């Protein structure tokens, strides 16, 4: 399981880098911010689906799995938002690291996003 989780994290890091490169490149070449952002995420999600299917979980590609993968991305994003909200409730603004609170909440949420995505992809999508 640790090998599969490690592969999942590697794909996630590569996905994040690719998404960022696409967004920056499109913005650099004059594409609007929101179109560039959406395009980067579309490329990233497709890249992530293909690599996680083939490299991480050794599963065959299918349209059904892609639809399930998209549902998992959405659910994971909702979990991310809930986790950030809980972080803000548990860590009031008056704490000594208040200026870093936003960034810490992002990392907290990303952790929950990653764990949720991994579990749902392993148990449901790539089965």
Tab-separated table of N, CA, C and O in Angstrom:
chain	number	residue	atom	x	y	z
A	1	UNK	N	0.822	-1.201	0.000
A	1	UNK	CA	0.000	0.000	0.000
A	1	UNK	C	0.861	1.258	0.000
A	1	UNK	O	0.496	2.244	-0.623
A	2	UNK	N	1.994	1.240	0.724
A	2	UNK	CA	2.855	2.428	0.783
A	2	UNK	C	3.451	2.748	-0.575
A	2	UNK	O	3.664	3.917	-0.901
A	3	UNK	N	3.724	1.717	-1.373
A	3	UNK	CA	4.261	1.937	-2.718
A	3	UNK	C	3.214	2.644	-3.577
A	3	UNK	O	3.518	3.612	-4.276
A	4	UNK	N	1.980	2.171	-3.504
A	4	UNK	CA	0.896	2.780	-4.286
A	4	UNK	C	0.663	4.216	-3.822
A	4	UNK	O	0.506	5.123	-4.641
A	5	UNK	N	0.658	4.442	-2.514
A	5	UNK	CA	0.487	5.802	-1.990
A	5	UNK	C	1.630	6.706	-2.441
A	5	UNK	O	1.401	7.863	-2.826
A	6	UNK	N	2.854	6.196	-2.436
A	6	UNK	CA	4.005	6.980	-2.894
A	6	UNK	C	3.856	7.355	-4.365
A	6	UNK	O	4.126	8.491	-4.764
A	7	UNK	N	3.418	6.397	-5.174
A	7	UNK	CA	3.190	6.680	-6.591
A	7	UNK	C	2.100	7.743	-6.754
A	7	UNK	O	2.209	8.636	-7.600
A	8	UNK	N	1.046	7.628	-5.956
A	8	UNK	CA	-0.060	8.588	-6.015
A	8	UNK	C	0.444	10.004	-5.696
A	8	UNK	O	0.066	10.969	-6.361
A	9	UNK	N	1.283	10.117	-4.703
A	9	UNK	CA	1.838	11.420	-4.327
A	9	UNK	C	2.758	11.956	-5.418
A	9	UNK	O	2.717	13.150	-5.753
A	10	UNK	N	3.572	11.098	-6.024
A	10	UNK	CA	4.455	11.522	-7.118
A	10	UNK	C	3.633	12.040	-8.287
A	10	UNK	O	3.941	13.089	-8.864
A	11	UNK	N	2.576	11.317	-8.646
A	11	UNK	CA	1.699	11.761	-9.735
A	11	UNK	C	1.051	13.092	-9.364
A	11	UNK	O	0.958	14.002	-10.200
A	12	UNK	N	0.641	13.242	-8.118
A	12	UNK	CA	0.038	14.497	-7.671
A	12	UNK	C	1.006	15.670	-7.770
A	12	UNK	O	0.615	16.766	-8.203
A	13	UNK	N	2.249	15.457	-7.404
A	13	UNK	CA	3.253	16.523	-7.516
A	13	UNK	C	3.515	16.877	-8.984
A	13	UNK	O	3.590	18.061	-9.339
A	14	UNK	N	3.634	15.842	-9.823
A	14	UNK	CA	3.831	16.087	-11.258
A	14	UNK	C	2.627	16.795	-11.857
A	14	UNK	O	2.769	17.715	-12.677
A	15	UNK	N	1.440	16.399	-11.442
A	15	UNK	CA	0.199	17.018	-11.897
A	15	UNK	C	0.161	18.499	-11.514
A	15	UNK	O	-0.198	19.358	-12.315
A	16	UNK	N	0.536	18.786	-10.283
A	16	UNK	CA	0.545	20.174	-9.811
A	16	UNK	C	1.523	21.016	-10.632
A	16	UNK	O	1.206	22.134	-11.051
A	17	UNK	N	2.704	20.471	-10.884
A	17	UNK	CA	3.708	21.187	-11.680
A	17	UNK	C	3.209	21.423	-13.101
A	17	UNK	O	3.313	22.538	-13.631
A	18	UNK	N	2.647	20.392	-13.736
A	18	UNK	CA	2.127	20.536	-15.096
A	18	UNK	C	1.003	21.568	-15.144
A	18	UNK	O	0.976	22.427	-16.040
A	19	UNK	N	0.076	21.501	-14.197
A	19	UNK	CA	-1.031	22.461	-14.151
A	19	UNK	C	-0.506	23.881	-14.044
A	19	UNK	O	-0.945	24.780	-14.766
A	20	UNK	N	0.476	24.087	-13.172
A	20	UNK	CA	1.069	25.411	-12.989
A	20	UNK	C	1.761	25.888	-14.271
A	20	UNK	O	1.611	27.036	-14.675
A	21	UNK	N	2.493	24.997	-14.927
A	21	UNK	CA	3.194	25.361	-16.170
A	21	UNK	C	2.194	25.771	-17.242
A	21	UNK	O	2.386	26.776	-17.943
A	22	UNK	N	1.122	25.009	-17.394
A	22	UNK	CA	0.101	25.334	-18.403
A	22	UNK	C	-0.522	26.691	-18.102
A	22	UNK	O	-0.658	27.531	-18.996
A	23	UNK	N	-0.898	26.930	-16.856
A	23	UNK	CA	-1.526	28.206	-16.481
A	23	UNK	C	-0.577	29.367	-16.741
A	23	UNK	O	-0.966	30.375	-17.353
A	24	UNK	N	0.660	29.242	-16.322
A	24	UNK	CA	1.641	30.320	-16.507
A	24	UNK	C	1.927	30.550	-17.985
A	24	UNK	O	1.970	31.692	-18.446
A	25	UNK	N	2.098	29.461	-18.746
A	25	UNK	CA	2.386	29.599	-20.177
A	25	UNK	C	1.236	30.263	-20.919
A	25	UNK	O	1.451	31.181	-21.725
A	26	UNK	N	0.018	29.823	-20.663
A	26	UNK	CA	-1.129	30.419	-21.349
A	26	UNK	C	-1.304	31.885	-20.966
A	26	UNK	O	-1.596	32.730	-21.830
A	27	UNK	N	-1.102	32.188	-19.701
A	27	UNK	CA	-1.193	33.585	-19.258
A	27	UNK	C	-0.112	34.421	-19.926
A	27	UNK	O	-0.372	35.539	-20.381
A	28	UNK	N	1.080	33.871	-20.013
A	28	UNK	CA	2.208	34.572	-20.654
A	28	UNK	C	1.889	34.898	-22.116
A	28	UNK	O	2.245	35.961	-22.618
A	29	UNK	N	1.221	33.980	-22.795
A	29	UNK	CA	0.897	34.187	-24.209
A	29	UNK	C	-0.420	34.929	-24.432
A	29	UNK	O	-0.966	34.939	-25.522
A	30	UNK	N	-0.940	35.565	-23.395
A	30	UNK	CA	-2.061	36.465	-23.547
A	30	UNK	C	-3.441	35.870	-23.336
A	30	UNK	O	-4.451	36.559	-23.543
A	31	UNK	N	-3.517	34.623	-22.932
A	31	UNK	CA	-4.822	34.015	-22.649
A	31	UNK	C	-5.299	34.581	-21.310
A	31	UNK	O	-4.522	34.758	-20.377
A	32	UNK	N	-6.580	34.863	-21.205
A	32	UNK	CA	-7.135	35.419	-19.976
A	32	UNK	C	-6.901	34.514	-18.776
A	32	UNK	O	-6.802	33.294	-18.900
A	33	UNK	N	-6.830	35.117	-17.606
A	33	UNK	CA	-6.513	34.410	-16.365
A	33	UNK	C	-7.453	33.239	-16.108
A	33	UNK	O	-7.008	32.138	-15.790
A	34	UNK	N	-8.758	33.447	-16.245
A	34	UNK	CA	-9.718	32.391	-15.919
A	34	UNK	C	-9.706	31.261	-16.944
A	34	UNK	O	-9.828	30.092	-16.588
A	35	UNK	N	-9.536	31.608	-18.204
A	35	UNK	CA	-9.438	30.583	-19.248
A	35	UNK	C	-8.147	29.789	-19.060
A	35	UNK	O	-8.136	28.553	-19.158
A	36	UNK	N	-7.056	30.476	-18.764
A	36	UNK	CA	-5.778	29.808	-18.525
A	36	UNK	C	-5.884	28.879	-17.315
A	36	UNK	O	-5.397	27.743	-17.341
A	37	UNK	N	-6.521	29.360	-16.266
A	37	UNK	CA	-6.679	28.559	-15.055
A	37	UNK	C	-7.511	27.314	-15.331
A	37	UNK	O	-7.119	26.199	-14.963
A	38	UNK	N	-8.653	27.479	-15.970
A	38	UNK	CA	-9.523	26.341	-16.293
A	38	UNK	C	-8.798	25.355	-17.209
A	38	UNK	O	-8.866	24.137	-17.002
A	39	UNK	N	-8.079	25.874	-18.195
A	39	UNK	CA	-7.337	25.011	-19.118
A	39	UNK	C	-6.264	24.215	-18.386
A	39	UNK	O	-6.083	23.018	-18.634
A	40	UNK	N	-5.560	24.865	-17.486
A	40	UNK	CA	-4.537	24.187	-16.694
A	40	UNK	C	-5.119	23.059	-15.875
A	40	UNK	O	-4.565	21.954	-15.809
A	41	UNK	N	-6.267	23.315	-15.269
A	41	UNK	CA	-6.900	22.281	-14.454
A	41	UNK	C	-7.426	21.125	-15.304
A	41	UNK	O	-7.332	19.967	-14.904
A	42	UNK	N	-7.949	21.414	-16.479
A	42	UNK	CA	-8.411	20.349	-17.374
A	42	UNK	C	-7.230	19.461	-17.775
A	42	UNK	O	-7.303	18.232	-17.699
A	43	UNK	N	-6.124	20.087	-18.174
A	43	UNK	CA	-4.926	19.329	-18.545
A	43	UNK	C	-4.438	18.506	-17.346
A	43	UNK	O	-4.117	17.324	-17.474
A	44	UNK	N	-4.408	19.131	-16.175
A	44	UNK	CA	-3.952	18.446	-14.968
A	44	UNK	C	-4.815	17.257	-14.597
A	44	UNK	O	-4.304	16.194	-14.226
A	45	UNK	N	-6.116	17.415	-14.692
A	45	UNK	CA	-7.033	16.316	-14.342
A	45	UNK	C	-6.887	15.158	-15.321
A	45	UNK	O	-6.835	13.991	-14.920
A	46	UNK	N	-6.783	15.460	-16.605
A	46	UNK	CA	-6.601	14.397	-17.602
A	46	UNK	C	-5.262	13.687	-17.386
A	46	UNK	O	-5.187	12.458	-17.387
A	47	UNK	N	-4.214	14.466	-17.167
A	47	UNK	CA	-2.884	13.918	-16.891
A	47	UNK	C	-2.924	13.020	-15.651
A	47	UNK	O	-2.407	11.902	-15.654
A	48	UNK	N	-3.551	13.511	-14.603
A	48	UNK	CA	-3.644	12.769	-13.352
A	48	UNK	C	-4.424	11.468	-13.542
A	48	UNK	O	-4.025	10.416	-13.026
A	49	UNK	N	-5.521	11.538	-14.268
A	49	UNK	CA	-6.326	10.337	-14.510
A	49	UNK	C	-5.514	9.281	-15.249
A	49	UNK	O	-5.475	8.111	-14.847
A	50	UNK	N	-4.840	9.693	-16.315
A	50	UNK	CA	-4.075	8.739	-17.124
A	50	UNK	C	-2.925	8.139	-16.312
A	50	UNK	O	-2.758	6.920	-16.257
A	51	UNK	N	-2.125	8.981	-15.660
A	51	UNK	CA	-0.985	8.468	-14.907
A	51	UNK	C	-1.405	7.636	-13.697
A	51	UNK	O	-0.787	6.598	-13.417
A	52	UNK	N	-2.439	8.074	-12.991
A	52	UNK	CA	-2.884	7.279	-11.858
A	52	UNK	C	-3.452	5.943	-12.310
A	52	UNK	O	-3.247	4.925	-11.649
A	53	UNK	N	-4.149	5.924	-13.434
A	53	UNK	CA	-4.676	4.659	-13.947
A	53	UNK	C	-3.544	3.704	-14.302
A	53	UNK	O	-3.509	2.570	-13.831
A	54	UNK	N	-2.617	4.181	-15.120
A	54	UNK	CA	-1.574	3.318	-15.664
A	54	UNK	C	-0.435	3.073	-14.667
A	54	UNK	O	-0.043	1.929	-14.432
A	55	UNK	N	0.086	4.144	-14.075
A	55	UNK	CA	1.280	4.057	-13.229
A	55	UNK	C	0.964	3.689	-11.785
A	55	UNK	O	1.576	2.783	-11.219
A	56	UNK	N	0.006	4.362	-11.190
A	56	UNK	CA	-0.257	4.172	-9.766
A	56	UNK	C	-1.042	2.902	-9.489
A	56	UNK	O	-0.646	2.096	-8.648
A	57	UNK	N	-2.165	2.728	-10.170
A	57	UNK	CA	-3.071	1.632	-9.844
A	57	UNK	C	-3.056	0.482	-10.855
A	57	UNK	O	-3.775	-0.497	-10.678
A	58	UNK	N	-2.290	0.607	-11.936
A	58	UNK	CA	-2.220	-0.427	-12.986
A	58	UNK	C	-3.610	-0.844	-13.452
A	58	UNK	O	-3.923	-2.034	-13.569
A	59	UNK	N	-4.445	0.131	-13.722
A	59	UNK	CA	-5.815	-0.113	-14.168
A	59	UNK	C	-5.946	0.264	-15.641
A	59	UNK	O	-5.167	1.062	-16.162
A	60	UNK	N	-6.939	-0.292	-16.289
A	60	UNK	CA	-7.190	0.065	-17.682
A	60	UNK	C	-7.969	1.376	-17.733
A	60	UNK	O	-8.755	1.694	-16.835
A	61	UNK	N	-7.741	2.126	-18.781
A	61	UNK	CA	-8.449	3.389	-18.978
A	61	UNK	C	-9.841	3.103	-19.523
A	61	UNK	O	-10.010	2.248	-20.388
A	62	UNK	N	-10.823	3.841	-19.018
A	62	UNK	CA	-12.174	3.723	-19.560
A	62	UNK	C	-12.926	5.026	-19.283
A	62	UNK	O	-12.566	5.774	-18.372
A	63	UNK	N	-13.960	5.251	-20.059
A	63	UNK	CA	-14.765	6.448	-19.872
A	63	UNK	C	-15.484	6.413	-18.531
A	63	UNK	O	-15.606	7.432	-17.857
A	64	UNK	N	-15.941	5.238	-18.128
A	64	UNK	CA	-16.620	5.095	-16.831
A	64	UNK	C	-15.683	5.476	-15.691
A	64	UNK	O	-16.076	6.185	-14.761
A	65	UNK	N	-14.444	4.997	-15.769
A	65	UNK	CA	-13.469	5.347	-14.734
A	65	UNK	C	-13.177	6.840	-14.740
A	65	UNK	O	-12.982	7.445	-13.685
A	66	UNK	N	-13.136	7.446	-15.915
A	66	UNK	CA	-12.916	8.894	-15.994
A	66	UNK	C	-14.047	9.640	-15.291
A	66	UNK	O	-13.793	10.575	-14.519
A	67	UNK	N	-15.286	9.237	-15.538
A	67	UNK	CA	-16.418	9.888	-14.867
A	67	UNK	C	-16.333	9.724	-13.356
A	67	UNK	O	-16.544	10.687	-12.597
A	68	UNK	N	-16.001	8.521	-12.902
A	68	UNK	CA	-15.835	8.286	-11.461
A	68	UNK	C	-14.690	9.139	-10.909
A	68	UNK	O	-14.794	9.693	-9.811
A	69	UNK	N	-13.605	9.227	-11.672
A	69	UNK	CA	-12.450	10.025	-11.261
A	69	UNK	C	-12.849	11.488	-11.082
A	69	UNK	O	-12.444	12.137	-10.108
A	70	UNK	N	-13.645	12.008	-11.995
A	70	UNK	CA	-14.114	13.399	-11.898
A	70	UNK	C	-14.992	13.586	-10.661
A	70	UNK	O	-14.894	14.619	-9.974
A	71	UNK	N	-15.826	12.617	-10.366
A	71	UNK	CA	-16.654	12.681	-9.155
A	71	UNK	C	-15.772	12.693	-7.917
A	71	UNK	O	-15.999	13.471	-6.981
A	72	UNK	N	-14.732	11.865	-7.915
A	72	UNK	CA	-13.799	11.827	-6.782
A	72	UNK	C	-13.072	13.162	-6.642
A	72	UNK	O	-12.870	13.645	-5.522
A	73	UNK	N	-12.674	13.762	-7.748
A	73	UNK	CA	-12.028	15.094	-7.688
A	73	UNK	C	-12.958	16.097	-7.021
A	73	UNK	O	-12.531	16.886	-6.168
A	74	UNK	N	-14.228	16.063	-7.387
A	74	UNK	CA	-15.206	16.992	-6.812
A	74	UNK	C	-15.411	16.721	-5.323
A	74	UNK	O	-15.404	17.646	-4.505
A	75	UNK	N	-15.587	15.461	-4.960
A	75	UNK	CA	-15.774	15.106	-3.546
A	75	UNK	C	-14.540	15.505	-2.736
A	75	UNK	O	-14.659	16.071	-1.643
A	76	UNK	N	-13.364	15.225	-3.267
A	76	UNK	CA	-12.123	15.572	-2.576
A	76	UNK	C	-12.014	17.084	-2.385
A	76	UNK	O	-11.552	17.550	-1.340
A	77	UNK	N	-12.443	17.828	-3.387
A	77	UNK	CA	-12.419	19.288	-3.271
A	77	UNK	C	-13.364	19.762	-2.165
A	77	UNK	O	-13.012	20.653	-1.377
A	78	UNK	N	-14.544	19.166	-2.082
A	78	UNK	CA	-15.477	19.529	-1.009
A	78	UNK	C	-14.892	19.200	0.364
A	78	UNK	O	-15.011	19.988	1.302
A	79	UNK	N	-14.247	18.042	0.471
A	79	UNK	CA	-13.585	17.667	1.726
A	79	UNK	C	-12.493	18.678	2.061
A	79	UNK	O	-12.331	19.077	3.218
A	80	UNK	N	-11.755	19.108	1.055
A	80	UNK	CA	-10.725	20.136	1.225
A	80	UNK	C	-11.328	21.421	1.811
A	80	UNK	O	-10.792	21.984	2.775
A	81	UNK	N	-12.447	21.856	1.266
A	81	UNK	CA	-13.089	23.084	1.755
A	81	UNK	C	-13.569	22.918	3.198
A	81	UNK	O	-13.394	23.827	4.031
A	82	UNK	N	-14.152	21.773	3.495
A	82	UNK	CA	-14.621	21.505	4.865
A	82	UNK	C	-13.436	21.469	5.830
A	82	UNK	O	-13.503	22.037	6.926
A	83	UNK	N	-12.353	20.820	5.422
A	83	UNK	CA	-11.166	20.741	6.280
A	83	UNK	C	-10.593	22.127	6.559
A	83	UNK	O	-10.189	22.422	7.696
A	84	UNK	N	-10.585	22.986	5.551
A	84	UNK	CA	-10.088	24.351	5.774
A	84	UNK	C	-10.997	25.105	6.738
A	84	UNK	O	-10.516	25.821	7.623
A	85	UNK	N	-12.295	24.935	6.590
A	85	UNK	CA	-13.247	25.588	7.490
A	85	UNK	C	-13.030	25.120	8.933
A	85	UNK	O	-12.999	25.935	9.861
A	86	UNK	N	-12.860	23.819	9.112
A	86	UNK	CA	-12.602	23.269	10.445
A	86	UNK	C	-11.295	23.818	11.002
A	86	UNK	O	-11.214	24.170	12.183
A	87	UNK	N	-10.279	23.911	10.153
A	87	UNK	CA	-8.996	24.480	10.587
A	87	UNK	C	-9.196	25.891	11.135
A	87	UNK	O	-8.669	26.234	12.189
A	88	UNK	N	-9.949	26.713	10.412
A	88	UNK	CA	-10.191	28.089	10.864
A	88	UNK	C	-10.970	28.129	12.173
A	88	UNK	O	-10.740	29.004	13.001
A	89	UNK	N	-11.878	27.173	12.361
A	89	UNK	CA	-12.632	27.117	13.618
A	89	UNK	C	-11.743	26.695	14.782
A	89	UNK	O	-11.890	27.190	15.900
A	90	UNK	N	-10.821	25.765	14.526
A	90	UNK	CA	-9.952	25.252	15.571
A	90	UNK	C	-8.770	26.174	15.876
A	90	UNK	O	-8.211	26.120	16.974
A	91	UNK	N	-8.383	26.970	14.911
A	91	UNK	CA	-7.224	27.859	15.070
A	91	UNK	C	-7.675	29.305	14.915
A	91	UNK	O	-7.673	29.857	13.815
A	92	UNK	N	-8.059	29.922	15.999
A	92	UNK	CA	-8.556	31.295	15.911
A	92	UNK	C	-7.488	32.265	15.411
A	92	UNK	O	-6.294	32.005	15.493
A	93	UNK	N	-7.953	33.367	14.921
A	93	UNK	CA	-7.089	34.382	14.322
A	93	UNK	C	-6.136	35.025	15.332
A	93	UNK	O	-5.184	35.675	14.949
A	94	UNK	N	-6.361	34.849	16.610
A	94	UNK	CA	-5.544	35.506	17.630
A	94	UNK	C	-4.302	34.699	18.013
A	94	UNK	O	-3.546	35.107	18.869
A	95	UNK	N	-4.088	33.569	17.371
A	95	UNK	CA	-2.923	32.749	17.698
A	95	UNK	C	-1.655	33.411	17.168
A	95	UNK	O	-1.700	34.255	16.277
A	96	UNK	N	-0.517	33.005	17.687
A	96	UNK	CA	0.744	33.653	17.341
A	96	UNK	C	1.152	33.491	15.883
A	96	UNK	O	1.952	34.247	15.376
A	97	UNK	N	0.599	32.531	15.170
A	97	UNK	CA	0.928	32.338	13.750
A	97	UNK	C	-0.204	32.813	12.838
A	97	UNK	O	-0.353	32.328	11.724
A	98	UNK	N	-0.964	33.784	13.298
A	98	UNK	CA	-2.158	34.236	12.582
A	98	UNK	C	-1.866	34.665	11.147
A	98	UNK	O	-2.677	34.419	10.253
A	99	UNK	N	-0.713	35.285	10.908
A	99	UNK	CA	-0.425	35.752	9.542
A	99	UNK	C	-0.179	34.591	8.575
A	99	UNK	O	-0.226	34.764	7.369
A	100	UNK	N	0.091	33.405	9.111
A	100	UNK	CA	0.318	32.229	8.275
A	100	UNK	C	-0.898	31.308	8.214
A	100	UNK	O	-0.860	30.257	7.580
A	101	UNK	N	-1.948	31.704	8.869
A	101	UNK	CA	-3.144	30.877	8.988
A	101	UNK	C	-3.716	30.436	7.639
A	101	UNK	O	-4.103	29.287	7.474
A	102	UNK	N	-3.753	31.335	6.701
A	102	UNK	CA	-4.323	31.021	5.373
A	102	UNK	C	-3.505	29.915	4.707
A	102	UNK	O	-4.059	28.978	4.143
A	103	UNK	N	-2.189	30.026	4.788
A	103	UNK	CA	-1.318	29.041	4.156
A	103	UNK	C	-1.391	27.693	4.873
A	103	UNK	O	-1.410	26.638	4.236
A	104	UNK	N	-1.426	27.743	6.184
A	104	UNK	CA	-1.552	26.501	6.958
A	104	UNK	C	-2.884	25.810	6.660
A	104	UNK	O	-2.940	24.581	6.551
A	105	UNK	N	-3.935	26.597	6.507
A	105	UNK	CA	-5.243	26.024	6.170
A	105	UNK	C	-5.196	25.353	4.793
A	105	UNK	O	-5.791	24.284	4.597
A	106	UNK	N	-4.490	25.963	3.851
A	106	UNK	CA	-4.351	25.365	2.515
A	106	UNK	C	-3.646	24.021	2.591
A	106	UNK	O	-4.083	23.042	1.994
A	107	UNK	N	-2.549	23.964	3.336
A	107	UNK	CA	-1.818	22.700	3.470
A	107	UNK	C	-2.672	21.645	4.172
A	107	UNK	O	-2.680	20.479	3.789
A	108	UNK	N	-3.386	22.054	5.200
A	108	UNK	CA	-4.295	21.172	5.926
A	108	UNK	C	-5.347	20.598	4.965
A	108	UNK	O	-5.565	19.401	4.898
A	109	UNK	N	-5.972	21.487	4.198
A	109	UNK	CA	-6.990	21.069	3.232
A	109	UNK	C	-6.423	20.171	2.147
A	109	UNK	O	-7.060	19.191	1.742
A	110	UNK	N	-5.218	20.488	1.677
A	110	UNK	CA	-4.586	19.664	0.641
A	110	UNK	C	-4.331	18.246	1.144
A	110	UNK	O	-4.463	17.281	0.393
A	111	UNK	N	-3.963	18.139	2.397
A	111	UNK	CA	-3.750	16.815	2.983
A	111	UNK	C	-5.017	15.990	2.959
A	111	UNK	O	-5.004	14.813	2.569
A	112	UNK	N	-6.122	16.610	3.355
A	112	UNK	CA	-7.407	15.901	3.338
A	112	UNK	C	-7.846	15.585	1.912
A	112	UNK	O	-8.417	14.525	1.650
A	113	UNK	N	-7.591	16.505	0.980
A	113	UNK	CA	-7.899	16.275	-0.430
A	113	UNK	C	-7.153	15.040	-0.930
A	113	UNK	O	-7.730	14.153	-1.563
A	114	UNK	N	-5.861	14.975	-0.634
A	114	UNK	CA	-5.014	13.878	-1.105
A	114	UNK	C	-5.448	12.543	-0.513
A	114	UNK	O	-5.585	11.551	-1.238
A	115	UNK	N	-5.688	12.507	0.781
A	115	UNK	CA	-6.094	11.261	1.442
A	115	UNK	C	-7.450	10.785	0.924
A	115	UNK	O	-7.633	9.608	0.603
A	116	UNK	N	-8.399	11.712	0.802
A	116	UNK	CA	-9.729	11.361	0.288
A	116	UNK	C	-9.630	10.834	-1.136
A	116	UNK	O	-10.219	9.800	-1.470
A	117	UNK	N	-8.877	11.550	-1.978
A	117	UNK	CA	-8.715	11.126	-3.369
A	117	UNK	C	-8.076	9.761	-3.483
A	117	UNK	O	-8.513	8.913	-4.274
A	118	UNK	N	-7.057	9.531	-2.682
A	118	UNK	CA	-6.370	8.240	-2.730
A	118	UNK	C	-7.320	7.102	-2.352
A	118	UNK	O	-7.425	6.103	-3.062
A	119	UNK	N	-8.001	7.248	-1.240
A	119	UNK	CA	-8.892	6.183	-0.759
A	119	UNK	C	-10.018	5.911	-1.764
A	119	UNK	O	-10.280	4.756	-2.119
A	120	UNK	N	-10.670	6.959	-2.240
A	120	UNK	CA	-11.784	6.756	-3.177
A	120	UNK	C	-11.314	6.207	-4.522
A	120	UNK	O	-11.993	5.375	-5.136
A	121	UNK	N	-10.153	6.677	-4.996
A	121	UNK	CA	-9.624	6.146	-6.250
A	121	UNK	C	-9.246	4.683	-6.096
A	121	UNK	O	-9.535	3.869	-6.979
A	122	UNK	N	-8.601	4.341	-5.010
A	122	UNK	CA	-8.176	2.948	-4.786
A	122	UNK	C	-9.365	2.011	-4.605
A	122	UNK	O	-9.400	0.930	-5.171
A	123	UNK	N	-10.359	2.442	-3.811
A	123	UNK	CA	-11.466	1.548	-3.462
A	123	UNK	C	-12.618	1.544	-4.474
A	123	UNK	O	-13.354	0.560	-4.547
A	124	UNK	N	-12.751	2.635	-5.264
A	124	UNK	CA	-13.925	2.727	-6.128
A	124	UNK	C	-13.571	2.914	-7.604
A	124	UNK	O	-14.018	2.150	-8.459
A	125	UNK	N	-12.755	3.915	-7.918
A	125	UNK	CA	-12.520	4.263	-9.325
A	125	UNK	C	-11.665	3.218	-10.034
A	125	UNK	O	-12.041	2.731	-11.107
A	126	UNK	N	-10.536	2.879	-9.477
A	126	UNK	CA	-9.557	2.037	-10.179
A	126	UNK	C	-9.694	0.549	-9.872
A	126	UNK	O	-8.832	-0.235	-10.212
A	127	UNK	N	-10.780	0.177	-9.225
A	127	UNK	CA	-11.029	-1.219	-8.862
A	127	UNK	C	-11.169	-2.094	-10.067
A	127	UNK	O	-11.702	-1.803	-11.052
